[in-house]
CSV table of C-alpha atoms in Angstrom, one decimal:
chain,number,residue,atom,x,y,z
A,1,MET,CA,78.9,115.8,98.9
A,2,GLY,CA,77.3,112.4,99.0
A,3,LEU,CA,80.4,110.4,98.2
A,4,ASP,CA,81.3,107.6,100.4
A,5,GLU,CA,84.7,108.9,101.3
A,6,ALA,CA,85.6,105.7,103.3
A,7,VAL,CA,85.7,104.0,100.0
A,8,LEU,CA,87.3,106.7,97.9
A,9,ARG,CA,90.0,107.5,100.4
A,10,ASN,CA,91.0,103.9,101.1
A,11,PRO,CA,94.6,103.5,99.9
A,12,ARG,CA,93.6,100.1,98.4
A,13,THR,CA,91.0,101.8,96.2
A,14,ASN,CA,92.1,102.2,92.6
A,15,LEU,CA,90.4,105.5,91.7
A,16,ARG,CA,90.9,104.9,88.0
A,17,ARG,CA,88.9,101.7,88.1
A,18,THR,CA,86.2,102.8,90.6
A,19,GLU,CA,82.8,103.8,89.3
A,20,VAL,CA,82.3,107.1,91.2
A,21,ALA,CA,78.6,107.0,90.5
A,22,ARG,CA,78.2,103.8,92.6
A,23,ASN,CA,79.5,105.7,95.7
A,24,ILE,CA,77.0,108.5,95.5
A,25,GLY,CA,74.4,108.5,98.3
A,26,VAL,CA,75.6,105.3,100.0
A,27,GLY,CA,77.9,104.7,102.9
A,28,GLY,CA,76.0,102.4,105.3
A,29,LEU,CA,72.7,104.2,105.1
A,30,GLY,CA,71.5,102.8,101.8
A,31,ASN,CA,68.4,104.4,100.3
A,32,ASN,CA,67.9,106.4,103.5
A,33,SER,CA,71.2,108.2,103.1
A,34,THR,CA,71.1,112.0,103.4
A,35,TYR,CA,72.5,112.3,99.9
A,36,ALA,CA,70.5,109.5,98.3
A,37,HIS,CA,68.7,112.1,96.1
A,38,CYS,CA,72.0,112.8,94.4
A,39,ARG,CA,71.6,109.5,92.6
A,40,CYS,CA,68.5,110.8,90.8
A,41,GLY,CA,70.8,112.6,88.4
A,42,LEU,CA,72.0,109.2,87.2
A,43,GLU,CA,70.0,107.6,84.5
A,44,ASN,CA,70.7,104.0,85.7
A,45,ALA,CA,69.5,104.9,89.2
A,46,ARG,CA,66.2,106.5,88.5
A,47,ALA,CA,64.3,103.2,88.7
A,48,GLU,CA,65.9,102.6,92.1
A,49,TYR,CA,64.8,105.9,93.7
A,50,ASN,CA,61.5,107.8,93.6
A,51,CYS,CA,63.2,110.7,91.8
A,52,THR,CA,59.8,112.3,90.8
A,53,SER,CA,58.7,112.8,94.4
A,54,HIS,CA,58.7,116.3,96.0
A,55,ALA,CA,61.3,115.3,98.5
A,56,TYR,CA,63.9,114.4,95.8
A,57,GLY,CA,62.8,116.8,93.2
A,58,ARG,CA,63.6,119.9,95.2
A,59,PHE,CA,67.3,119.0,95.3
A,60,THR,CA,69.9,120.0,92.8
A,61,LEU,CA,70.8,116.9,90.8
A,62,LEU,CA,74.6,116.4,91.2
A,63,ILE,CA,76.3,114.4,88.4
A,64,PRO,CA,79.7,112.8,89.0
A,65,HIS,CA,82.3,113.3,86.3
A,66,GLY,CA,85.1,110.8,86.8
A,67,GLY,CA,85.8,107.1,87.4
A,68,SER,CA,84.9,104.5,84.8
A,69,ARG,CA,87.4,102.3,83.0
A,70,GLY,CA,90.9,102.8,81.8
A,71,VAL,CA,92.3,106.2,82.5
A,72,GLY,CA,88.8,107.4,83.5
A,73,ARG,CA,86.0,109.5,82.1
A,74,LEU,CA,87.5,112.9,83.2
A,75,TRP,CA,90.9,112.2,81.7
A,76,ASN,CA,89.4,110.9,78.4
A,77,ASP,CA,87.3,114.0,78.1
A,78,TYR,CA,90.3,116.2,78.8
A,79,ASN,CA,92.2,114.4,76.0
A,80,SER,CA,89.4,114.9,73.6
A,81,MET,CA,89.4,118.6,74.3
A,82,GLN,CA,93.1,118.7,73.3
A,83,LYS,CA,92.5,116.8,70.1
A,84,ARG,CA,90.3,119.7,68.9
A,85,ARG,CA,93.5,121.7,68.9
A,86,THR,CA,95.5,119.4,66.6
A,87,SER,CA,97.8,120.3,63.8
A,88,SER,CA,95.0,120.4,61.3
A,89,SER,CA,93.8,123.7,62.8
A,90,VAL,CA,97.3,125.3,63.0
A,91,THR,CA,97.8,128.4,60.9
A,92,THR,CA,101.0,130.0,59.7
A,93,THR,CA,101.5,133.7,59.3
A,94,ILE,CA,104.4,136.0,58.7
A,95,VAL,CA,105.6,138.3,61.5
A,96,ASN,CA,108.7,140.5,60.9
A,97,GLY,CA,109.5,138.5,57.9
A,98,GLN,CA,109.5,135.2,59.8
A,99,PRO,CA,106.9,132.3,59.6
A,100,VAL,CA,104.9,132.1,62.8
A,101,THR,CA,102.8,129.1,63.9
A,102,THR,CA,99.6,129.9,65.7
A,103,TYR,CA,97.5,127.3,67.5
A,104,PRO,CA,93.7,127.5,68.0
A,105,GLU,CA,92.3,128.6,71.3
A,106,HIS,CA,91.0,126.2,74.0
A,107,VAL,CA,87.4,125.2,74.4
A,108,HIS,CA,85.2,127.5,76.5
A,109,VAL,CA,85.4,125.6,79.8
A,110,GLU,CA,89.2,125.6,79.7
A,111,ARG,CA,89.3,129.3,78.8
A,112,ALA,CA,87.1,130.0,81.8
A,113,VAL,CA,89.4,128.1,84.2
A,114,PHE,CA,92.5,129.9,82.9
A,115,GLN,CA,90.9,133.3,83.1
A,116,LEU,CA,89.7,132.7,86.7
A,117,LEU,CA,92.8,131.0,88.1
A,118,ARG,CA,94.6,132.9,90.8
A,119,PRO,CA,96.4,132.0,94.1
A,120,SER,CA,94.8,132.2,97.5
A,121,LYS,CA,95.4,135.3,99.7
A,122,GLN,CA,98.0,133.5,101.9
A,123,LEU,CA,100.0,132.4,98.8
A,124,ARG,CA,99.7,135.9,97.3
A,125,ILE,CA,101.2,137.5,100.4
A,126,GLU,CA,104.1,135.1,100.5
A,127,MET,CA,104.8,135.5,96.8
A,128,GLU,CA,104.7,139.3,97.0
A,129,ASP,CA,107.1,139.3,100.0
A,130,ALA,CA,109.5,136.8,98.4
A,131,LEU,CA,109.5,138.7,95.0
A,132,ASN,CA,110.0,142.1,96.7
A,133,LYS,CA,113.0,140.8,98.6
A,134,ALA,CA,114.5,139.3,95.4
A,135,MET,CA,113.9,142.6,93.6
A,136,GLN,CA,115.5,144.6,96.4
A,137,ASN,CA,118.6,142.4,96.2
A,138,ALA,CA,118.7,142.6,92.4
A,139,THR,CA,118.3,146.4,92.5
A,140,ALA,CA,121.1,146.7,95.1
A,141,GLU,CA,123.4,144.6,92.9
A,142,LYS,CA,122.4,146.5,89.8
A,143,CYS,CA,123.2,149.9,91.4
A,144,ALA,CA,126.5,148.5,92.8
A,145,ARG,CA,127.5,147.5,89.3
A,146,ASN,CA,126.3,150.7,87.5
A,147,GLU,CA,125.6,153.7,89.7
A,148,SER,CA,124.5,155.8,86.7
A,149,GLU,CA,121.3,153.6,86.5
A,150,CYS,CA,120.3,154.8,90.0
A,151,GLU,CA,119.0,158.2,91.0
A,152,LEU,CA,119.7,159.7,94.4
A,153,LYS,CA,116.6,160.4,96.5
A,154,ASP,CA,116.2,163.2,99.1
A,155,GLY,CA,117.0,160.8,101.9
A,156,GLY,CA,120.3,159.8,100.4
A,157,SER,CA,119.2,156.3,99.3
A,158,THR,CA,119.1,155.1,95.7
A,159,THR,CA,116.2,154.2,93.6
A,160,THR,CA,115.8,152.7,90.1
A,161,ALA,CA,113.0,151.4,88.0
A,162,SER,CA,111.4,148.1,89.1
A,163,PRO,CA,113.6,145.3,87.7
A,164,ARG,CA,112.1,143.3,84.8
A,165,VAL,CA,111.8,139.6,85.6
A,166,LEU,CA,112.4,136.7,83.2
A,167,ALA,CA,110.8,133.5,84.5
A,168,LEU,CA,112.6,130.4,83.3
A,169,HIS,CA,111.1,126.9,83.6
A,170,PRO,CA,113.8,124.6,82.2
A,171,ARG,CA,112.4,121.3,83.6
A,172,VAL,CA,115.8,119.6,83.9
A,173,GLU,CA,115.1,117.8,87.2
A,174,PRO,CA,116.7,114.3,87.2
A,175,GLU,CA,113.3,112.5,87.3
A,176,MET,CA,112.2,114.4,84.2
A,177,LEU,CA,115.3,113.5,82.2
A,178,ARG,CA,114.1,109.9,82.2
A,179,HIS,CA,110.5,110.8,81.4
A,180,ARG,CA,109.1,110.0,78.0
A,181,CYS,CA,108.2,113.7,77.5
A,182,ALA,CA,111.9,114.6,77.8
A,183,SER,CA,112.2,113.9,74.1
A,184,HIS,CA,110.7,117.3,73.5
A,185,MET,CA,113.0,119.1,75.9
A,186,GLU,CA,116.6,120.4,76.0
A,187,SER,CA,118.1,118.5,78.9
A,188,ASN,CA,121.3,120.4,79.2
A,189,LEU,CA,120.9,123.4,81.5
A,190,THR,CA,124.2,125.0,80.3
A,191,ARG,CA,122.9,124.9,76.8
A,192,VAL,CA,119.6,126.5,77.9
A,193,PHE,CA,121.6,129.3,79.6
A,194,GLU,CA,123.7,129.8,76.4
A,195,TRP,CA,120.6,130.0,74.2
A,196,CYS,CA,119.1,132.6,76.6
A,197,GLN,CA,122.4,134.6,76.4
A,198,HIS,CA,122.4,134.8,72.6
A,199,TYR,CA,118.7,135.0,71.8
A,200,PRO,CA,118.3,138.3,70.0
A,201,ASN,CA,114.9,139.2,71.5
A,202,PHE,CA,116.4,139.2,75.0
A,203,PHE,CA,119.0,142.0,74.5
A,204,ASP,CA,119.8,145.2,72.7
A,205,ALA,CA,123.2,145.7,71.1
A,206,LYS,CA,124.9,148.9,72.5
A,207,ILE,CA,128.2,150.6,71.8
A,208,ASN,CA,130.5,151.1,74.8
A,209,ASP,CA,131.6,154.7,74.7
A,210,ASN,CA,134.9,154.0,76.4
A,211,ASP,CA,136.4,151.5,73.9
A,212,MET,CA,133.7,151.5,71.2
A,213,THR,CA,133.1,147.8,71.6
A,214,ARG,CA,129.6,146.3,71.2
A,215,ILE,CA,127.9,145.2,74.4
A,216,ARG,CA,124.7,143.6,75.2
A,217,GLN,CA,122.1,145.3,77.3
A,218,TYR,CA,119.6,142.6,78.4
A,219,LYS,CA,115.9,143.4,78.6
A,220,PHE,CA,115.5,141.8,82.0
A,221,ASP,CA,117.3,142.5,85.3
A,222,MET,CA,116.7,139.3,87.2
A,223,VAL,CA,115.8,135.7,86.4
A,224,PHE,CA,113.3,133.6,88.4
A,225,MET,CA,113.9,129.9,87.9
A,226,ALA,CA,110.9,127.7,88.5
A,227,VAL,CA,112.7,124.5,89.5
A,228,SER,CA,112.6,122.0,92.3
A,229,LYS,CA,115.8,123.1,94.0
A,230,GLY,CA,116.0,119.9,96.1
A,231,GLN,CA,116.0,117.7,93.0
A,232,ILE,CA,118.4,119.8,91.1
A,233,LEU,CA,120.9,119.9,93.9
A,234,GLU,CA,120.7,116.1,94.5
A,235,ARG,CA,123.9,114.5,93.2
A,236,THR,CA,123.4,111.2,91.4
A,237,ASN,CA,125.7,108.3,91.3
A,238,SER,CA,124.4,107.0,88.0
A,239,ALA,CA,127.1,106.7,85.4
A,240,ASP,CA,124.9,106.7,82.4
A,241,ASN,CA,124.5,109.7,80.1
A,242,ILE,CA,121.4,111.0,82.0
A,243,GLY,CA,123.3,110.8,85.3
A,244,ILE,CA,126.2,112.8,83.8
A,245,ILE,CA,123.9,115.5,82.5
A,246,ALA,CA,122.1,115.7,85.9
A,247,ASN,CA,125.3,116.3,87.7
A,248,GLN,CA,126.4,118.9,85.1
A,249,ASN,CA,123.0,120.6,85.5
A,250,ARG,CA,123.6,120.7,89.2
A,251,GLU,CA,127.0,122.5,88.7
A,252,ALA,CA,125.5,124.9,86.2
A,253,PHE,CA,122.7,125.8,88.6
A,254,LEU,CA,125.1,126.4,91.5
A,255,HIS,CA,127.4,128.6,89.4
A,256,ALA,CA,124.5,130.7,88.1
A,257,LYS,CA,123.1,131.0,91.6
A,258,GLU,CA,126.4,132.3,92.9
A,259,HIS,CA,127.6,134.4,90.0
A,260,GLY,CA,124.5,135.2,88.0
A,261,LEU,CA,123.9,134.6,84.3
A,262,PHE,CA,126.1,135.8,81.5
A,263,GLY,CA,128.9,137.0,83.8
A,264,GLY,CA,131.5,136.1,86.3
A,265,ASN,CA,132.5,137.1,89.8
A,266,GLY,CA,129.0,138.1,90.7
A,267,ALA,CA,128.6,140.5,87.7
A,268,GLY,CA,126.0,138.4,85.9
A,269,ILE,CA,122.2,138.8,86.0
A,270,PRO,CA,121.0,137.6,89.4
A,271,ILE,CA,118.8,134.5,89.6
A,272,PHE,CA,116.5,133.5,92.4
A,273,VAL,CA,114.3,130.6,93.3
A,274,LEU,CA,111.2,130.3,95.6
A,275,GLY,CA,109.7,126.8,95.8
A,276,THR,CA,109.8,125.1,99.2
A,277,ASP,CA,111.8,127.9,100.9
A,278,SER,CA,108.8,130.2,100.3
A,279,ALA,CA,106.2,127.5,100.8
A,280,GLY,CA,107.6,126.9,104.3
A,281,ASN,CA,106.7,130.4,105.3
A,282,VAL,CA,103.0,130.1,104.3
A,283,LYS,CA,100.4,129.9,107.1
A,284,PHE,CA,96.9,128.8,106.3
A,285,PRO,CA,94.0,129.5,108.7
A,286,SER,CA,93.1,126.3,110.5
A,287,SER,CA,89.6,124.8,110.6
A,288,THR,CA,87.5,125.2,113.7
A,289,SER,CA,87.7,121.5,114.4
A,290,MET,CA,90.7,119.1,114.4
A,291,SER,CA,90.6,116.2,112.1
A,292,SER,CA,91.6,112.8,113.3
A,293,ARG,CA,94.8,113.0,111.3
A,294,ASP,CA,95.8,116.2,113.1
A,295,GLU,CA,95.2,114.6,116.4
A,296,VAL,CA,97.3,111.5,115.5
A,297,GLU,CA,100.1,113.7,114.2
A,298,GLY,CA,100.2,115.8,117.3
A,299,GLY,CA,98.5,118.9,115.9
A,300,ASN,CA,97.8,121.8,118.2
A,301,PRO,CA,94.0,122.4,118.4
A,302,SER,CA,94.5,125.9,119.8
A,303,SER,CA,96.7,127.1,116.9
A,304,PRO,CA,94.9,129.4,114.5
A,305,PHE,CA,97.2,128.4,111.6
A,306,VAL,CA,98.4,125.3,109.8
A,307,THR,CA,101.5,125.0,107.5
A,308,PRO,CA,101.9,123.3,104.2
A,309,GLU,CA,104.4,121.0,105.9
A,310,SER,CA,102.0,119.9,108.6
A,311,LEU,CA,99.4,119.2,105.9
A,312,GLY,CA,101.9,117.2,103.9
A,313,VAL,CA,101.6,119.5,100.8
A,314,LEU,CA,104.9,121.4,101.0
A,315,GLU,CA,106.0,120.4,97.4
A,316,LEU,CA,102.5,121.1,96.1
A,317,VAL,CA,102.3,124.6,97.6
A,318,ALA,CA,105.9,125.2,96.3
A,319,SER,CA,104.8,124.3,92.8
A,320,ILE,CA,101.8,126.6,93.0
A,321,ILE,CA,104.0,129.5,94.2
A,322,ASN,CA,106.4,128.8,91.3
A,323,PHE,CA,103.5,128.7,88.9
A,324,PHE,CA,101.9,132.0,89.7
A,325,THR,CA,105.3,133.8,90.0
A,326,ALA,CA,106.0,132.6,86.4
A,327,VAL,CA,102.5,133.9,85.5
A,328,ARG,CA,103.2,137.4,86.7
A,329,ALA,CA,106.7,137.7,85.3
A,330,ASP,CA,107.5,140.2,82.5
A,331,VAL,CA,108.8,137.5,80.2
A,332,PHE,CA,108.2,133.8,80.5
A,333,LEU,CA,110.4,131.1,78.9
A,334,GLY,CA,108.9,127.7,79.2
A,335,VAL,CA,109.8,124.3,77.9
A,336,ARG,CA,108.2,122.4,75.1
A,337,GLY,CA,106.4,119.2,76.3
A,338,SER,CA,105.9,120.3,79.9
A,339,SER,CA,102.3,120.5,81.3
A,340,PHE,CA,103.5,123.1,83.8
A,341,SER,CA,104.9,125.4,81.1
A,342,THR,CA,101.9,124.8,78.9
A,343,ASP,CA,99.5,125.9,81.6
A,344,VAL,CA,101.6,129.0,82.5
A,345,PHE,CA,101.5,129.9,78.8
A,346,SER,CA,97.7,129.5,78.8
A,347,VAL,CA,97.0,131.5,81.9
A,348,ARG,CA,99.3,134.3,80.7
A,349,TYR,CA,97.5,134.3,77.3
A,350,TYR,CA,93.9,134.2,78.6
A,351,GLN,CA,94.6,136.8,81.4
A,352,ARG,CA,96.6,139.0,79.0
A,353,ASN,CA,94.2,142.0,79.7
A,354,LYS,CA,94.9,141.7,83.5
A,355,LEU,CA,98.6,141.1,83.1
A,356,ALA,CA,99.1,143.9,80.5
A,357,ARG,CA,101.8,142.0,78.7
A,358,LEU,CA,102.2,139.0,76.5
A,359,GLU,CA,105.8,137.9,76.1
A,360,ASN,CA,106.0,134.1,76.0
A,361,TYR,CA,108.8,132.1,74.6
A,362,ILE,CA,109.1,128.3,74.2
A,363,ILE,CA,112.3,126.3,74.3
A,364,GLY,CA,112.9,122.9,72.8
A,365,ARG,CA,115.6,120.8,71.2
A,366,ASP,CA,115.9,123.3,68.3
A,367,GLY,CA,116.3,126.4,70.5
A,368,ILE,CA,114.0,129.3,71.5
A,369,GLN,CA,111.0,130.6,69.6
A,370,GLN,CA,108.6,133.3,70.5
A,371,LEU,CA,105.1,132.0,71.2
A,372,TYR,CA,102.2,133.8,69.6
A,373,GLY,CA,98.7,132.9,70.7
A,374,PRO,CA,97.8,129.9,72.9
A,375,PRO,CA,100.5,127.2,73.5
A,376,PRO,CA,100.7,124.1,71.3
A,377,PRO,CA,98.4,121.3,72.6
A,378,HIS,CA,100.1,118.9,75.0
A,379,SER,CA,98.8,115.9,77.0
A,380,CYS,CA,101.4,114.0,79.0
């Protein structure tokens, strides 16, 4: 409130070089602006306004936090928070005979954000529906492969325990492969799948009673992949090494989607994606008044709902759905060097009492490791 939005929303305005404070309480009305009192919270503005008067003094003083030079005050402050979690504060302990690195917790304001973060009602409804459908499909496939795992109910239908979900965020989209943070990540999706297949924490070794061979019984029944399906499926014509890997990742994704992981002919562990497919089903309640943009784009003022696509935020809503689906998964495998994975780790850690689980794993160029405590600091 009190910002001159005509300035801040102008496409020619460089927000990183704009002093937010200078746009408080202005906008054609000058000192008589309805929100001129907001400037009283700014030390350099107190001489300009009668901030000690009763009229101004009874208002809450709003302090802008952003703008300034370079990357901006907000981003600089965020980076300074991450520096408090540097390697100098890292501790190493022994767990099950193996050295484990533990990073310090975030500052209080970040912890509060992670603890409070949750999706809106409309997104929760869509996530629940999509997840239930995927689980029903996975349960049906599981029962079809091994009827002994299903119990016959009175009505003649089968039931089994709710499938355990592994959420995987490999971050192998083509645009990421060329990003500077890709140096922390494993770019080959096939190798990521292979590491998942052979990682000891993900399966129990069993003996097949029929031929006494050793078999692996995985600790999850389905895999949710938090990826941008549109980007993964886009074939690239680039002939360099990154282009070759991108096309290989496309084929690996399609094969896993059709046949499941760690098996052939549909016998593998089923995977599912949500993203834009689920985001397209979301309906948000529309505001009581139409904005000028809605009128220009032919919006229907009588419609009680708006969609992410009509608002131009389909990819954003898809990312949020992927984020919170990964948060609620039984096991999460995120990638080192990704801000998305880092935040999922953080929310799962600080909401561990609500989630009643804490199984986080991080994958990098050197393979998979279990993550104890908060994630390593990362600022991209």
